[in-house]
XYZ file of C-alpha atoms in Angstrom:
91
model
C 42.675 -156.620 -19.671
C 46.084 -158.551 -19.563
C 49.152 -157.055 -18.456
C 52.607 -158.378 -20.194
C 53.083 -160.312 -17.333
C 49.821 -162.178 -16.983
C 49.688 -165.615 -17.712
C 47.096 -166.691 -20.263
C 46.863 -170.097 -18.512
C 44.636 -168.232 -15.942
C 41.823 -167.615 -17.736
C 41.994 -170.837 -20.561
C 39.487 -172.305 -18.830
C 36.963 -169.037 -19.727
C 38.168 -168.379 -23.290
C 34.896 -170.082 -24.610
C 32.395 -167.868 -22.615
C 34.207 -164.819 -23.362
C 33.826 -162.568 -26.781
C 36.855 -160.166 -26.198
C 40.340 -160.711 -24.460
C 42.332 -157.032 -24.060
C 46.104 -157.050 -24.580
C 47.840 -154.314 -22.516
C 50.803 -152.628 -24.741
C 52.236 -150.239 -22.155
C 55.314 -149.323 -23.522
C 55.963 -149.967 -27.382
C 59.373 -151.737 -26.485
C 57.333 -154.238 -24.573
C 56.369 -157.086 -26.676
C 55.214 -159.915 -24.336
C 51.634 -158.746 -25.793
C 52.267 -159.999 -29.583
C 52.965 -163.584 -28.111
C 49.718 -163.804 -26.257
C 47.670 -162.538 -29.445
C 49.071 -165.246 -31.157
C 48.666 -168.134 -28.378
C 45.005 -167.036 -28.014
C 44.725 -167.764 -31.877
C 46.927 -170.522 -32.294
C 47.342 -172.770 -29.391
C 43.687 -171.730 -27.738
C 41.733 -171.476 -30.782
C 40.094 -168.158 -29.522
C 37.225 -166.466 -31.878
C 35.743 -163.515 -30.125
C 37.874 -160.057 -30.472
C 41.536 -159.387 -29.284
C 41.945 -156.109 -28.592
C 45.399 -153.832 -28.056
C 45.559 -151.487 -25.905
C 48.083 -148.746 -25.129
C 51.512 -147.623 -26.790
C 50.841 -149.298 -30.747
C 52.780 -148.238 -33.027
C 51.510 -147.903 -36.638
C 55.013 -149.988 -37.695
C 53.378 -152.721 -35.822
C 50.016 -153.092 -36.852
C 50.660 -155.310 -39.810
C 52.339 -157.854 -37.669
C 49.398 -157.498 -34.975
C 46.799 -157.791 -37.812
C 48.624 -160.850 -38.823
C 48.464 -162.612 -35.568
C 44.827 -162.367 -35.002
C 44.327 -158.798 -33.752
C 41.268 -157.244 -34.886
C 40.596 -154.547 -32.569
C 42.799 -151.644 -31.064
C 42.900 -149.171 -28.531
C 44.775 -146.736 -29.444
C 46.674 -143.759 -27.050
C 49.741 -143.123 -29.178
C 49.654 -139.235 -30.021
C 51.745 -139.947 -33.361
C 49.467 -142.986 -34.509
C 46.439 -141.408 -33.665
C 47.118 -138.273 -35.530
C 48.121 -140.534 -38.605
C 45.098 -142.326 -38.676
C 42.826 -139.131 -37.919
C 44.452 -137.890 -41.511
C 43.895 -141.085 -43.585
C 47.356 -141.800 -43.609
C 47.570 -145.823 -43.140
C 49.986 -146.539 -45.775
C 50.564 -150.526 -45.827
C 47.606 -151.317 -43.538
């Protein structure tokens, strides 16, 4: 699990024996996270998952789908409770 302040650069070198890299979202205003998902797609060519974890907002999962997340971890009360009910408008 990476923190917002983690440097990617630290585990580059494992990215290709690894099938899941965790992205810590903490607090929704926080978005050091989105950057990573994208650099492990972009720059490091990463395959296996990338997961978010924490504070996601449903606003944001269209951007987070579009930058190469596929899984998420969900502990937002509001998001879970829409997604529980069907209600995923736009996703």
């Amino acid at each position: 699990l990476l923190q917002p302040g983690d440097q990617l650069e630290k585990i580059a070198d494992l990215l290709d024996q690894l099938s899941l890299v965790a992205l810590a979202f903490p607090a929704f205003s926080d978005g050091r996270s989105f950057s990573k998902g994208e650099l492990l797609r972009g720059r490091y060519h990463f395959e296996g998952a990338v997961r978010a974890t924490g504070q996601v907002l449903v606003d944001q999962l269209p951007h987070m789908l579009r930058l190469g997340f596929d899984e998420f971890e969900i502990s937002n009360p509001v998001l879970l409770k829409r997604l529980e009910e069907g209600r995923t408008g736009g996703l």
